Structure formats: C-alpha cells, structure tokens
mmCIF file of C-alpha atoms and ligand atoms in Angstrom:
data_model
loop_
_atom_site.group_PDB
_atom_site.id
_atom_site.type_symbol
_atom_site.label_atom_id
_atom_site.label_comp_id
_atom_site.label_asym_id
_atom_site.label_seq_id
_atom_site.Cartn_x
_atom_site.Cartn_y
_atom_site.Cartn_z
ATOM 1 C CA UNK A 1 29.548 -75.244 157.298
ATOM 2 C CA UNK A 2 30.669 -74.693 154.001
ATOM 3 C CA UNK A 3 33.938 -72.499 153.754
ATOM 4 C CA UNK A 4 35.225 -70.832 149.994
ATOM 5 C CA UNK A 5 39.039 -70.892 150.636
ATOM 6 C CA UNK A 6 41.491 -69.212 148.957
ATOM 7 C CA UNK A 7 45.075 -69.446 148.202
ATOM 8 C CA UNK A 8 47.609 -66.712 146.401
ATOM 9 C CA UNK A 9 50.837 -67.103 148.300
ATOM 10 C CA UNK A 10 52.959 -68.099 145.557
ATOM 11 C CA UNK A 11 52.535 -69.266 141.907
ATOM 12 C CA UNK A 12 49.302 -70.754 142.173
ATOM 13 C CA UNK A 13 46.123 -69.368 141.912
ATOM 14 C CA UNK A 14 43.637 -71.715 143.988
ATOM 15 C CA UNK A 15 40.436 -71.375 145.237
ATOM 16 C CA UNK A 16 38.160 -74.806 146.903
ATOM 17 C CA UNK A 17 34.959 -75.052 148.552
ATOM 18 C CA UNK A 18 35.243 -77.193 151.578
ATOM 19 C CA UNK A 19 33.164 -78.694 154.379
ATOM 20 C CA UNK A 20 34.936 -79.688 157.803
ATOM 21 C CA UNK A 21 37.657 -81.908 156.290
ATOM 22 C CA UNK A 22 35.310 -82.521 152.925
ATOM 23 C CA UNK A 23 36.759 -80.922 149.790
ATOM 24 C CA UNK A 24 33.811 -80.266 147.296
ATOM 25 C CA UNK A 25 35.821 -78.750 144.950
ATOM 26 C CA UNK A 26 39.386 -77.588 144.351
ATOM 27 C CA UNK A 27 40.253 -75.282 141.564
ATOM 28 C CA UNK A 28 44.076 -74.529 140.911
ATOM 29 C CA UNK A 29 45.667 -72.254 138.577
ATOM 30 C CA UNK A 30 49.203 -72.457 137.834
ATOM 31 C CA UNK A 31 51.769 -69.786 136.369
ATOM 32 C CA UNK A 32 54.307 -72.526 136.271
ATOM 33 C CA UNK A 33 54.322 -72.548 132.745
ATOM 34 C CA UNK A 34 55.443 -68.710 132.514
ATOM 35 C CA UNK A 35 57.772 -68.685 135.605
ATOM 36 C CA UNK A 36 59.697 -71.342 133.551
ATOM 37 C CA UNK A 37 60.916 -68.764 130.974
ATOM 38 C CA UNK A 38 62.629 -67.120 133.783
ATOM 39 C CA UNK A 39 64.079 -70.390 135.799
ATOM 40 C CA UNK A 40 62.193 -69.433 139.083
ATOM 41 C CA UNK A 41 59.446 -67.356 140.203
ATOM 42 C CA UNK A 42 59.214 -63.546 139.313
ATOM 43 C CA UNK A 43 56.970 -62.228 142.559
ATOM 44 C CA UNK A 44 55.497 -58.764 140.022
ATOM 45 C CA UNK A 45 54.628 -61.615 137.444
ATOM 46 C CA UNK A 46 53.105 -63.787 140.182
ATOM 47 C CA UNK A 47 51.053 -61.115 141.400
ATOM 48 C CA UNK A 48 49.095 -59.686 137.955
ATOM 49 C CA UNK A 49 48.656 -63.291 137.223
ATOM 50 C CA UNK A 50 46.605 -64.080 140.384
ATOM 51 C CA UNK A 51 44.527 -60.951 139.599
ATOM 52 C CA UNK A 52 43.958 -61.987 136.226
ATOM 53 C CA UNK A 53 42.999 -65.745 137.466
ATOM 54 C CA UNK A 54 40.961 -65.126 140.902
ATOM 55 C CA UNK A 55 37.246 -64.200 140.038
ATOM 56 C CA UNK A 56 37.294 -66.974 136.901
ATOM 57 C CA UNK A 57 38.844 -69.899 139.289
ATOM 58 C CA UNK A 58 36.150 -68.691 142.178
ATOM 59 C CA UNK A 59 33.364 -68.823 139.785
ATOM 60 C CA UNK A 60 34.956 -72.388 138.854
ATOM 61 C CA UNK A 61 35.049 -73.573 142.027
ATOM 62 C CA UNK A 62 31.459 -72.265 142.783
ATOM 63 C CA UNK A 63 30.583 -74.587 139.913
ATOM 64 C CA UNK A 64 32.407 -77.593 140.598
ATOM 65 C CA UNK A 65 31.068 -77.716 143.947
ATOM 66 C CA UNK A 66 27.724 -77.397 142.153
ATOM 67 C CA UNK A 67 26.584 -74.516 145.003
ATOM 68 C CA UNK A 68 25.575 -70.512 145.077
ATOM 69 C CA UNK A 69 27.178 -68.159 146.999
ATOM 70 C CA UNK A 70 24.524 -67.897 148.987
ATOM 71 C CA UNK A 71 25.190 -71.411 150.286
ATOM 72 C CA UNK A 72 28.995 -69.956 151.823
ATOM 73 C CA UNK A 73 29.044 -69.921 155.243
ATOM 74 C CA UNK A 74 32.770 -68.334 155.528
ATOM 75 C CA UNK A 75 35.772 -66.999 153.352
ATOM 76 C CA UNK A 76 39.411 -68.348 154.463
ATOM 77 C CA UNK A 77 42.698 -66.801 153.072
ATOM 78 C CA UNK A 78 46.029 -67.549 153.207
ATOM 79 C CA UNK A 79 46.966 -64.286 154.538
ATOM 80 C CA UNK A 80 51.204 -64.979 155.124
ATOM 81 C CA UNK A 81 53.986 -65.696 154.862
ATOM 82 C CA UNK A 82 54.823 -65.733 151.047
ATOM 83 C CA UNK A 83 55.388 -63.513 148.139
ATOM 84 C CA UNK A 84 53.666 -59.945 149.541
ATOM 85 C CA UNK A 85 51.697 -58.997 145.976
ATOM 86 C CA UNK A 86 50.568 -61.902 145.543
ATOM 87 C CA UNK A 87 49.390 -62.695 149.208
ATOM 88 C CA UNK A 88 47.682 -59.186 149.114
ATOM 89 C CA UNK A 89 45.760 -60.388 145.997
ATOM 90 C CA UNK A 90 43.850 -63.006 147.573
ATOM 91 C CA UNK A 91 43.513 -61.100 151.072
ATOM 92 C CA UNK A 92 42.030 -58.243 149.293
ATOM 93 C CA UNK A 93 39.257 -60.752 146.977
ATOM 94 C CA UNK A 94 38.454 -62.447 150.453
ATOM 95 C CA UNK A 95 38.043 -59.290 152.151
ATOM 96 C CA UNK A 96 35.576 -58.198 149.566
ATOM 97 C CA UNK A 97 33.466 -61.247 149.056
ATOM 98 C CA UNK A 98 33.272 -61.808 153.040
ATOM 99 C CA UNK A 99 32.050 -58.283 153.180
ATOM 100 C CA UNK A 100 29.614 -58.550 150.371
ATOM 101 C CA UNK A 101 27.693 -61.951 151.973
ATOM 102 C CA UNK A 102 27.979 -60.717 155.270
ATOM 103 C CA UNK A 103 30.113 -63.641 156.165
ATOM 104 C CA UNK A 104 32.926 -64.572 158.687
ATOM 105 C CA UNK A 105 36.594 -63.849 157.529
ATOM 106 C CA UNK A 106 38.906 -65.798 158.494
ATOM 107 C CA UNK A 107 42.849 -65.958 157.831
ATOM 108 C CA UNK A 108 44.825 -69.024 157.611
ATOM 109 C CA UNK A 109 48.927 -68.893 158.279
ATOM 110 C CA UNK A 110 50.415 -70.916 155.148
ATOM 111 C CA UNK A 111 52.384 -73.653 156.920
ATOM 112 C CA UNK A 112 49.521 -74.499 158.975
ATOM 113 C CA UNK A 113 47.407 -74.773 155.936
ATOM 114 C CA UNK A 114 50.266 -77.352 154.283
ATOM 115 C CA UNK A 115 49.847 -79.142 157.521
ATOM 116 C CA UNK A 116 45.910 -79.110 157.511
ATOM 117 C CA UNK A 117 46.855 -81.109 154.150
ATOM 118 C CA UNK A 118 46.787 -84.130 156.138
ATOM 119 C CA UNK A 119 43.095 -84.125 157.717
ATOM 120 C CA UNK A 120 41.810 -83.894 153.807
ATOM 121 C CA UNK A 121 40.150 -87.373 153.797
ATOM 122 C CA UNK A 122 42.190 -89.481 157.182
ATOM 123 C CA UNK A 123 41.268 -89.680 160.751
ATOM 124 C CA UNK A 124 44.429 -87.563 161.976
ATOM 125 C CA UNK A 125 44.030 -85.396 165.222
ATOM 126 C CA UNK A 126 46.774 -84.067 167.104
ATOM 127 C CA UNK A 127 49.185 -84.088 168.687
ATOM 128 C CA UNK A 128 51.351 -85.275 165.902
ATOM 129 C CA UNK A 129 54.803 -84.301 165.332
ATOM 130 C CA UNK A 130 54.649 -82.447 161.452
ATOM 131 C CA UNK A 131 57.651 -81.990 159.095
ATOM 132 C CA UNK A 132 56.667 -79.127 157.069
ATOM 133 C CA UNK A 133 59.219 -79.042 153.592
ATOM 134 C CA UNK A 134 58.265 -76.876 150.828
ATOM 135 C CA UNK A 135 60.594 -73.924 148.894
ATOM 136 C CA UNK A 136 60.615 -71.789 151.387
ATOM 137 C CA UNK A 137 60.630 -73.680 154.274
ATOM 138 C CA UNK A 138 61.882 -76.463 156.265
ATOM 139 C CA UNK A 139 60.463 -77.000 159.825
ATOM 140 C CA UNK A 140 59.600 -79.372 162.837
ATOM 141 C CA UNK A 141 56.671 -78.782 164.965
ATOM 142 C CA UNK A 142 54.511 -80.056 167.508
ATOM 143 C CA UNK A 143 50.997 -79.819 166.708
ATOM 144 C CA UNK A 144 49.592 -80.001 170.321
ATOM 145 C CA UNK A 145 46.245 -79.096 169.028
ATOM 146 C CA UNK A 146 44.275 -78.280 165.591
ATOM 147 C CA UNK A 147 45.330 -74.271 166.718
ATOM 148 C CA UNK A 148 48.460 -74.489 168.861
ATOM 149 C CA UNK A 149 51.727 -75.288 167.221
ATOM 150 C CA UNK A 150 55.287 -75.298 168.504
ATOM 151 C CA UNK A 151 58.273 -75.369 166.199
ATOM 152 C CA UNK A 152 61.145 -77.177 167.709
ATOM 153 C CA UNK A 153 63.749 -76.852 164.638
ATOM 154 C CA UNK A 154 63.872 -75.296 161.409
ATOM 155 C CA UNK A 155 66.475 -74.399 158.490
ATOM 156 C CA UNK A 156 69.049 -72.014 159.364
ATOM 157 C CA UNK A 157 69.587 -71.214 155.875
ATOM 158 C CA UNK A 158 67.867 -72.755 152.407
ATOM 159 C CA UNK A 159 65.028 -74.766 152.711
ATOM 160 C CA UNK A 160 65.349 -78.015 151.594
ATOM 161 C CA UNK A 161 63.308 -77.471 148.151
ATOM 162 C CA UNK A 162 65.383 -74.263 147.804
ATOM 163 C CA UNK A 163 68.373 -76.621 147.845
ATOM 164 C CA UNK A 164 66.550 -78.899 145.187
ATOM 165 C CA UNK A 165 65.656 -75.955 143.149
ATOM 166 C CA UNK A 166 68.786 -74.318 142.898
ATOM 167 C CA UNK A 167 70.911 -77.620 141.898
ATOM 168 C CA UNK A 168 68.610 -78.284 139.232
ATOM 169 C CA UNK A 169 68.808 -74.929 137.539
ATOM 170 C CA UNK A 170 72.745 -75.126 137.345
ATOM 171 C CA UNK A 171 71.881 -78.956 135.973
ATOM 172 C CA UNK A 172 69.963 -76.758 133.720
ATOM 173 C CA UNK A 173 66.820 -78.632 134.636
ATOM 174 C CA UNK A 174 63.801 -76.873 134.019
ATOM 175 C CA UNK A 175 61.478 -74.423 136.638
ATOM 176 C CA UNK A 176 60.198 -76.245 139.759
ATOM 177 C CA UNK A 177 63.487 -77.765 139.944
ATOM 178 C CA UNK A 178 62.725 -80.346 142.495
ATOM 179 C CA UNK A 179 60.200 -81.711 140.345
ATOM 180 C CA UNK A 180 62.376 -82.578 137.509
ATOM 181 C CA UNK A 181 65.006 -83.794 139.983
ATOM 182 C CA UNK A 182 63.027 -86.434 141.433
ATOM 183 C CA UNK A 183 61.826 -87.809 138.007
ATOM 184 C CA UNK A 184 64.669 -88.044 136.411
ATOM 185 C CA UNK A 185 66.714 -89.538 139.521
ATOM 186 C CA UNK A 186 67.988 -92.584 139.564
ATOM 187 C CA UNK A 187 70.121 -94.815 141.786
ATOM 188 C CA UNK A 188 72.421 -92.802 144.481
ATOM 189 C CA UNK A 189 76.127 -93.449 144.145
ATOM 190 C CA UNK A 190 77.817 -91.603 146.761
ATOM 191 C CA UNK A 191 81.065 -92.685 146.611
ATOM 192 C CA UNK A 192 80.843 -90.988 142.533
ATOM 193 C CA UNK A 193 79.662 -87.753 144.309
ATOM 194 C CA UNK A 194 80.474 -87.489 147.336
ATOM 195 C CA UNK A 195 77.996 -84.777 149.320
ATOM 196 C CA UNK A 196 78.785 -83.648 152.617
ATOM 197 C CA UNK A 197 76.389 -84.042 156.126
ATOM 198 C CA UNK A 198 76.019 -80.642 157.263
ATOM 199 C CA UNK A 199 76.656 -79.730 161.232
ATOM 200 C CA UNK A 200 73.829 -77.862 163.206
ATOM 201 C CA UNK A 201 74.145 -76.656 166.635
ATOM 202 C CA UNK A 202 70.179 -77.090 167.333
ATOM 203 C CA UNK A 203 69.230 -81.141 167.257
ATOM 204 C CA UNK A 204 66.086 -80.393 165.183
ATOM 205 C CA UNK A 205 67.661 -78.053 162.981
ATOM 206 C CA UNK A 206 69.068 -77.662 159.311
ATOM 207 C CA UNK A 207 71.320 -76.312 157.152
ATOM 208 C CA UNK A 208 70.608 -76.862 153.442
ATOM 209 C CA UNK A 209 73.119 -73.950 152.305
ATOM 210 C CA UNK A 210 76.434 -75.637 152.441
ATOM 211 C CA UNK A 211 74.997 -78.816 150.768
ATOM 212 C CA UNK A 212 73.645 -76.914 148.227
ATOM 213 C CA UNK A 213 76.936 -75.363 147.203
ATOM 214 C CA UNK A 214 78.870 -78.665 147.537
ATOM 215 C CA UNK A 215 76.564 -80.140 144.829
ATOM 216 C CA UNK A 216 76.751 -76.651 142.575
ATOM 217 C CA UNK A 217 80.879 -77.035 142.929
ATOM 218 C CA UNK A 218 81.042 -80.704 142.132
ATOM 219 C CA UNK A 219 78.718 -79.390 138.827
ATOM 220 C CA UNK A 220 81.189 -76.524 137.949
ATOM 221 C CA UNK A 221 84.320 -78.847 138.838
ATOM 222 C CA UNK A 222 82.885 -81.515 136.205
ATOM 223 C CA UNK A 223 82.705 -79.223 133.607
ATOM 224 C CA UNK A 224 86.056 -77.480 134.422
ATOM 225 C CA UNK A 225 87.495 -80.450 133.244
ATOM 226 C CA UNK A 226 84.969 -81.012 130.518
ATOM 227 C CA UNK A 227 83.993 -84.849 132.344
ATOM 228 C CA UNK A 228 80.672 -85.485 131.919
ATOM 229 C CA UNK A 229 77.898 -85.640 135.000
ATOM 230 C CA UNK A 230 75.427 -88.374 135.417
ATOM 231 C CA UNK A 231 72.514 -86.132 135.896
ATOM 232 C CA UNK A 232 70.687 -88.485 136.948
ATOM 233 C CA UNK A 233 72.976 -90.229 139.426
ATOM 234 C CA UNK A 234 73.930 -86.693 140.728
ATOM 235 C CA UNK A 235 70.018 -85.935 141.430
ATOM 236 C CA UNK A 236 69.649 -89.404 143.220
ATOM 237 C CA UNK A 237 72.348 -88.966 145.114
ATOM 238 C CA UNK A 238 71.255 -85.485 146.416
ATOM 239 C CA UNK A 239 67.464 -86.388 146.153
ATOM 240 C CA UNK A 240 68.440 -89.920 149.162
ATOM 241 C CA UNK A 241 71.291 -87.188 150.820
ATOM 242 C CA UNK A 242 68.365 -84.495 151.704
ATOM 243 C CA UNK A 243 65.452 -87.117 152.546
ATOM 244 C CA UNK A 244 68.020 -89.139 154.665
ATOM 245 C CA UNK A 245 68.388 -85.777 156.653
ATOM 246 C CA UNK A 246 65.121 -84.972 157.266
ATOM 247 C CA UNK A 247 64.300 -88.460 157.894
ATOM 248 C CA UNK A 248 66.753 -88.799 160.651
ATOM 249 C CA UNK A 249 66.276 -85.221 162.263
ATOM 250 C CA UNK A 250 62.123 -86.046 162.697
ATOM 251 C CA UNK A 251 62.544 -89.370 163.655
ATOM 252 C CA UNK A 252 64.914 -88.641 166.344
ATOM 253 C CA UNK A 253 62.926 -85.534 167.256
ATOM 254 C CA UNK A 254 59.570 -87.729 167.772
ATOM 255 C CA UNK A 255 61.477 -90.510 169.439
ATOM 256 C CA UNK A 256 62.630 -87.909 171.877
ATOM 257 C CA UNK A 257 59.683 -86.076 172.608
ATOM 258 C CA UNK A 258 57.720 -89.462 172.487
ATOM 259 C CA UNK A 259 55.170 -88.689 169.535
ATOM 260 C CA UNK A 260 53.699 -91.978 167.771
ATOM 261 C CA UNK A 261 52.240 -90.179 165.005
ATOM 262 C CA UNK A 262 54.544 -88.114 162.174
ATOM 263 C CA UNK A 263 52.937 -86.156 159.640
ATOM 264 C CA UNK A 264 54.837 -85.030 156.467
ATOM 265 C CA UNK A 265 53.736 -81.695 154.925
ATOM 266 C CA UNK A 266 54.722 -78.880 151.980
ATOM 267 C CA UNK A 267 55.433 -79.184 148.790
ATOM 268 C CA UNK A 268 58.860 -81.362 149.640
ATOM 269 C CA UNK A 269 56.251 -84.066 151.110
ATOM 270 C CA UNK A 270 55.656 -85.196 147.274
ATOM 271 C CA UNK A 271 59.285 -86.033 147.036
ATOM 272 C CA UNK A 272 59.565 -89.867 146.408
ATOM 273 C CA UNK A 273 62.786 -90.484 148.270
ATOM 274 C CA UNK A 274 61.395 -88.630 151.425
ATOM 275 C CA UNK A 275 58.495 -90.461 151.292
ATOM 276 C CA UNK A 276 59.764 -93.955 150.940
ATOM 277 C CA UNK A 277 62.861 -93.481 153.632
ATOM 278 C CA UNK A 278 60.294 -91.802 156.192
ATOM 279 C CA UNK A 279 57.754 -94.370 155.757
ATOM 280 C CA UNK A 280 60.095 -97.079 156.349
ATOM 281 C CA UNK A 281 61.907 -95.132 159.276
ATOM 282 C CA UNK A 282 58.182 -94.937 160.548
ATOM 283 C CA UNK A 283 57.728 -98.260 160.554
ATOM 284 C CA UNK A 284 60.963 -99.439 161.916
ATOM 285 C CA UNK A 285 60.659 -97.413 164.759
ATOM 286 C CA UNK A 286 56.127 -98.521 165.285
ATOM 287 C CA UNK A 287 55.130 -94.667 164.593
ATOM 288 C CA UNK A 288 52.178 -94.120 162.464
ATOM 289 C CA UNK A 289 53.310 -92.066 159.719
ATOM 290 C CA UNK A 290 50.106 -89.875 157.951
ATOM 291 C CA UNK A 291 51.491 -88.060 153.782
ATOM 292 C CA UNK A 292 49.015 -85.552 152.013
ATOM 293 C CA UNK A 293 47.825 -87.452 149.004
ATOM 294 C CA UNK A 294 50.149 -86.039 145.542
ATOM 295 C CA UNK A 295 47.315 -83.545 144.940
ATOM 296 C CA UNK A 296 47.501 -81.777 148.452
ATOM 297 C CA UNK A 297 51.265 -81.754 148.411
ATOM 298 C CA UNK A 298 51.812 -78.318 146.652
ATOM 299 C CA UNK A 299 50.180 -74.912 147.331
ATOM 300 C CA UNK A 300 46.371 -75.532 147.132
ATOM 301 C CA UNK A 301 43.371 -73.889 148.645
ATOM 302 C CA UNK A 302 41.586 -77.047 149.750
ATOM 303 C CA UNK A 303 44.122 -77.080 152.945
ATOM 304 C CA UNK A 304 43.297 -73.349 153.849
ATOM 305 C CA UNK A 305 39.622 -74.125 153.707
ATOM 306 C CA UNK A 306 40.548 -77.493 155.975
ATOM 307 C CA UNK A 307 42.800 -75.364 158.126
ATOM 308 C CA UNK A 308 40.284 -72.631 158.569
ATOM 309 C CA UNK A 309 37.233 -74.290 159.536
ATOM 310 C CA UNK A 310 39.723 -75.303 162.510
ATOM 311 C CA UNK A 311 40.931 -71.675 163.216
ATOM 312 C CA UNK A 312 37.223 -70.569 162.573
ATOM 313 C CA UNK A 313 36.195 -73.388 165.503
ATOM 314 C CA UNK A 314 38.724 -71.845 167.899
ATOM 315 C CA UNK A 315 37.701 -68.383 167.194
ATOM 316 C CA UNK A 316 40.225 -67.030 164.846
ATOM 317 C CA UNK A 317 38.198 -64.568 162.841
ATOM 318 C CA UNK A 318 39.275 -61.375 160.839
ATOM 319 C CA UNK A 319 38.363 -58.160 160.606
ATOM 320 C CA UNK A 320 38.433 -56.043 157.003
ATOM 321 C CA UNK A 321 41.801 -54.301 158.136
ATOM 322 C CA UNK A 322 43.656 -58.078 157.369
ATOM 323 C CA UNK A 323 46.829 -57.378 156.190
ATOM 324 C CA UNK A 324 49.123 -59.669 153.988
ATOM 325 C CA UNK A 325 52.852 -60.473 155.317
ATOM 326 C CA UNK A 326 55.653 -61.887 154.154
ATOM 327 C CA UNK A 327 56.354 -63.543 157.353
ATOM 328 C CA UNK A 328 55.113 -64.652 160.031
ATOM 329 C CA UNK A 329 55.953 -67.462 162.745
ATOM 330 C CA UNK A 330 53.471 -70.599 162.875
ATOM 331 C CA UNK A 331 52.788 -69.977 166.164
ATOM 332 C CA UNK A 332 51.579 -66.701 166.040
ATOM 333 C CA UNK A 333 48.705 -65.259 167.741
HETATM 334 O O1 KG4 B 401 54.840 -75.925 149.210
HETATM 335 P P1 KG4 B 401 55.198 -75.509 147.835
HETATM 336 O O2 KG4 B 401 54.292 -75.917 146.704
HETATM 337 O O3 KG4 B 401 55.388 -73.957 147.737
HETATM 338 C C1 KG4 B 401 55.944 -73.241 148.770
HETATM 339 O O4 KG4 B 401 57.193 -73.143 148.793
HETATM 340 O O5 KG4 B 401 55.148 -72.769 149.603
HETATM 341 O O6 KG4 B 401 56.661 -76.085 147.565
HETATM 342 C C2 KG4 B 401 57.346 -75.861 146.388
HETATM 343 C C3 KG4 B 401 58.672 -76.588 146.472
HETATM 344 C C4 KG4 B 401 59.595 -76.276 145.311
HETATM 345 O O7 KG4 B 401 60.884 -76.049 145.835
HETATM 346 C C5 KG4 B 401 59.561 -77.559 144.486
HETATM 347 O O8 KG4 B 401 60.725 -77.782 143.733
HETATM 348 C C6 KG4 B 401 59.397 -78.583 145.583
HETATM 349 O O9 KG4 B 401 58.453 -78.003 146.462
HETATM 350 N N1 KG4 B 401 58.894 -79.880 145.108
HETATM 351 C C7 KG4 B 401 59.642 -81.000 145.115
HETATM 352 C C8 KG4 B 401 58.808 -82.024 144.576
HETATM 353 N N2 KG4 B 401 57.592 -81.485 144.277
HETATM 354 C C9 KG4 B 401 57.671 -80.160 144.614
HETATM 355 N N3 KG4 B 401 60.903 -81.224 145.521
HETATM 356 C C10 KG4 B 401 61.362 -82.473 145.399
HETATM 357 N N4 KG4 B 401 60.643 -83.506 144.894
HETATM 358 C C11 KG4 B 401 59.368 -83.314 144.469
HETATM 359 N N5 KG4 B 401 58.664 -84.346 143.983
#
C-alpha cells in the first residue's frame, strides 16, 4: 500500500511516498532561511510559503519515488495541532488529490506522527513509553498500541525547545535556536551559571518557563555589569540542565509503570545531550532505548505517511469536511 503523505504544520513544507514503514521518498522544503530574518517563525509567512512549495515538492516526491499517481493507494495529512494557515494548506491539497484519485483520506495527529518517527527502518512495536520534545511540545505517553496513546505528563508551560529557542535569541543566536545551541555548546559548568531545577506538582510533568527566565536574567545580569558570557559554556550548561530533566522524569516514569522499551521523539530528540544522557540512563537501568535517525527528528512527512498507514489499518479514515486545528490532544478520537 503505497501512501503520499503530507506535512504543513509548521515551517516545513514536506511531502514522502511511503510503504508500511518503507520511505520511498521524502521531499522537505524549508522556510528556515526566511523565518531567520525575523528570529522565529511568522505563521502568515509560513502559510503562503507552503502554498507556493506544495504541488512542486509533491511532483518531487512523485519522482523520487520513481511512481505515478496512479500507483497511490492513500493521501495522509497532518491535520493538527500546529500553526492553523499553514495546517489548512496541506489539509486542503490532501483533500483535493484524495478526491481526484478516488482514494482513502486519512488524517494523522502531529505528535503521533513524530512518534511514528521511530518505526521508519527498526523493529519497534508497542507498548513503549515515548518522550515526545519538539517547540511546541514536551510530553510523556504510553503507546499501548500503534492507535491508542495515553499521556501521563506534559509541560505546564514552555516546551523544552521553546526554552532552547528563546535563550538563544537573547544570546543573539540565530533562528532555530536550539540548533545553534547545541553546536556551539561546550562543556557545562554549573557552578559558573548556576540554573535552577524547577518544582512540578505532577511526577511526569514539566515546567520549562521558570528555567527559561533564570537563564535570560543571568544573560541580562552579565551584561548589566558589562562581564562577558561564555556562550558556549552558558548553552552547555542549559543544553545537560534540560536533557538531565527529561532524562530523569522518563526514566522514572518507565521504571514506574514497568516499560522496557523508551522511545525519544520531536524535534528535541536530535539534541546531542538528550541523546547521550538518555541512552546511557537506558542502559544503566537494562531498557531498550529506540531515537529517530537525525533526518526523522524534525517535522517531515515520511512519519505521517508511517503513522497513517497505522491509523489507516485501524480504520481512521476522513471524510472531505477535515478540518485543520490548532490543537488537539494525542489521544483524541
Ligand atoms: O518537532 P519540530 O521540528 O517542530 C515542532 O515544534 O513541531 O521541533 C522544532 C524544535 C525547535 O524548538 C528547535 O530549536 C528544536 O526543535 N531543535 C533542537 C535541536 N534540533 C531542533 N533543540 C535542541 N537541540 C537540537 N539539536
């Protein structure tokens, strides 16, 4: 079953031709570039950029995949949460190309598309324990089944990329601010910059907010007094101060709940720090830890198409009245 996927949620314009967990080809189209001139994203930008990009990336992605469009069995979208205009732009392509093959529909929640990241090329099958991180969100969920999620914690404020974002722009680090963070980073020194642990009632919960501002202070403090910051040392020492968070949180969470497996997901999961101190908290603690590979990490349609053919399997179909939102729970239904 061959599924054309499509992804608009954010600032990438993505469209991949997949079969099962197969990707045959994987076409992504970033604004990144523009969205720099502003330090973030600009959601009217975001939107008139996916509807200049769509129908050239699907043709590309026909191509690269080397099949017609007769040979599409079913169109997946992401179809929420994210940036509303630019959702609606992919929802409104898929809507018209399922119509005009006569083809299945189907939509595909964003988060469970990150997590459908992991399947792309591994032997993982629930239940698994995911730790979904991107810039929007930060969340722990039991995946009980390729359909059937339940989130046990979550951010109560900024997600942890939010967190990374905004620190970097007042480091004046350019747009996606986590990015530049973790490749410039060097060696933590907390006793230099001291960040705090923040409190949360929930277990499995977070609170990025009060971190963040800590770190923006400690920047406006510094140059108060006109002493210079270690940029890098500051970014390592937030960069090891989020990942040890997470780390812990899921960890405990799984050990709880008894889960063997972990799965890291979002656009956080390509966060070097986060990766090495969950790895070797995996392994510490004999649970099998399963990463997307760099490529998978950030918004890309080859996960909806992998996600889809799973909500396609358990019947998950849509109708031409699909509507985008901007949110939207994981375990909706
Ligand atoms: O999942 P994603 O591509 O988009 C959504 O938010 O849905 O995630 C983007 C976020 C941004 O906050 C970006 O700064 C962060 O992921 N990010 C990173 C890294 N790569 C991307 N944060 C830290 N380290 C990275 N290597």
């Amino acid at each position: 079953m061959k599924i054309l996927a499509i992804e608009s949620s954010c600032d990438e314009t993505s469209v991949a031709i997949t079969e099962k967990r197969r990707v045959l080809s994987n076409v992504v189209a970033t604004q990144i570039a523009e969205h720099k001139l502003y330090g973030g994203v600009v959601p009217e930008i975001a939107s008139r950029r996916h509807t200049e990009a769509i129908t050239g990336v699907c043709r590309e992605a026909i191509r690269q995949a080397n099949i017609s469009y007769d040979d599409i069995d079913a169109v997946a979208v992401t179809f929420a949460p994210g940036l509303i205009g630019a959702l609606l732009v992919g929802v409104n392509f898929a809507k018209g190309l399922a119509a005009s093959l006569s083809v299945p529909l189907i939509p595909v929640h964003h988060l469970r598309s990150h997590i459908a990241a992991n399947y792309i090329g591994s032997d993982l099958k629930p239940p698994f324990l995911c730790l979904t991180v991107s810039g929007g969100n930060t969340i722990i969920t039991e995946v009980k089944d390729y359909t059937s999620f339940n989130p046990i914690g979550g951010t109560k404020d900024d997600a942890a990329g939010e967190c990374f974002d905004k620190v970097a722009r007042t480091l004046g680090l350019s747009y996606p601010g986590g990015v530049t963070l973790d490749k410039i980073a060097t060696a933590p020194d907390e006793k230099r910059y001291p960040l705090p642990i923040p409190h949360t009632e929930g277990k499995y919960d977070f609170s990025f907010s009060g971190l963040k501002t800590a770190a923006i202070n400690l920047i406006h403090n510094c140059s108060q007094k006109n002493e210079e910051i270690d940029v890098p040392v500051l970014c390592a020492t937030l960069r090891h101060r989020v990942a040890e968070i997470l780390t812990d949180k899921t960890i405990t969470a799984a050990k709880d709940l008894g889960y063997s497996t972990i799965a890291l997901a979002g656009g956080v999961s390509a966060n070097s720090e986060l990766r090495k101190l969950l790895s070797a908290a995996c392994e510490e603690n004999g649970i099998t830890l399963y990463k997307p590979e760099l490529k998978y990490c950030g918004d890309n349609a080859a996960m909806v198409g992998v996600g889809g053919y799973y909500e396609y399997l358990s019947g998950n179909i849509g109708t031409l009245d699909l509507n985008a939102a901007a949110t939207m729970p994981i375990n909706y239904r």
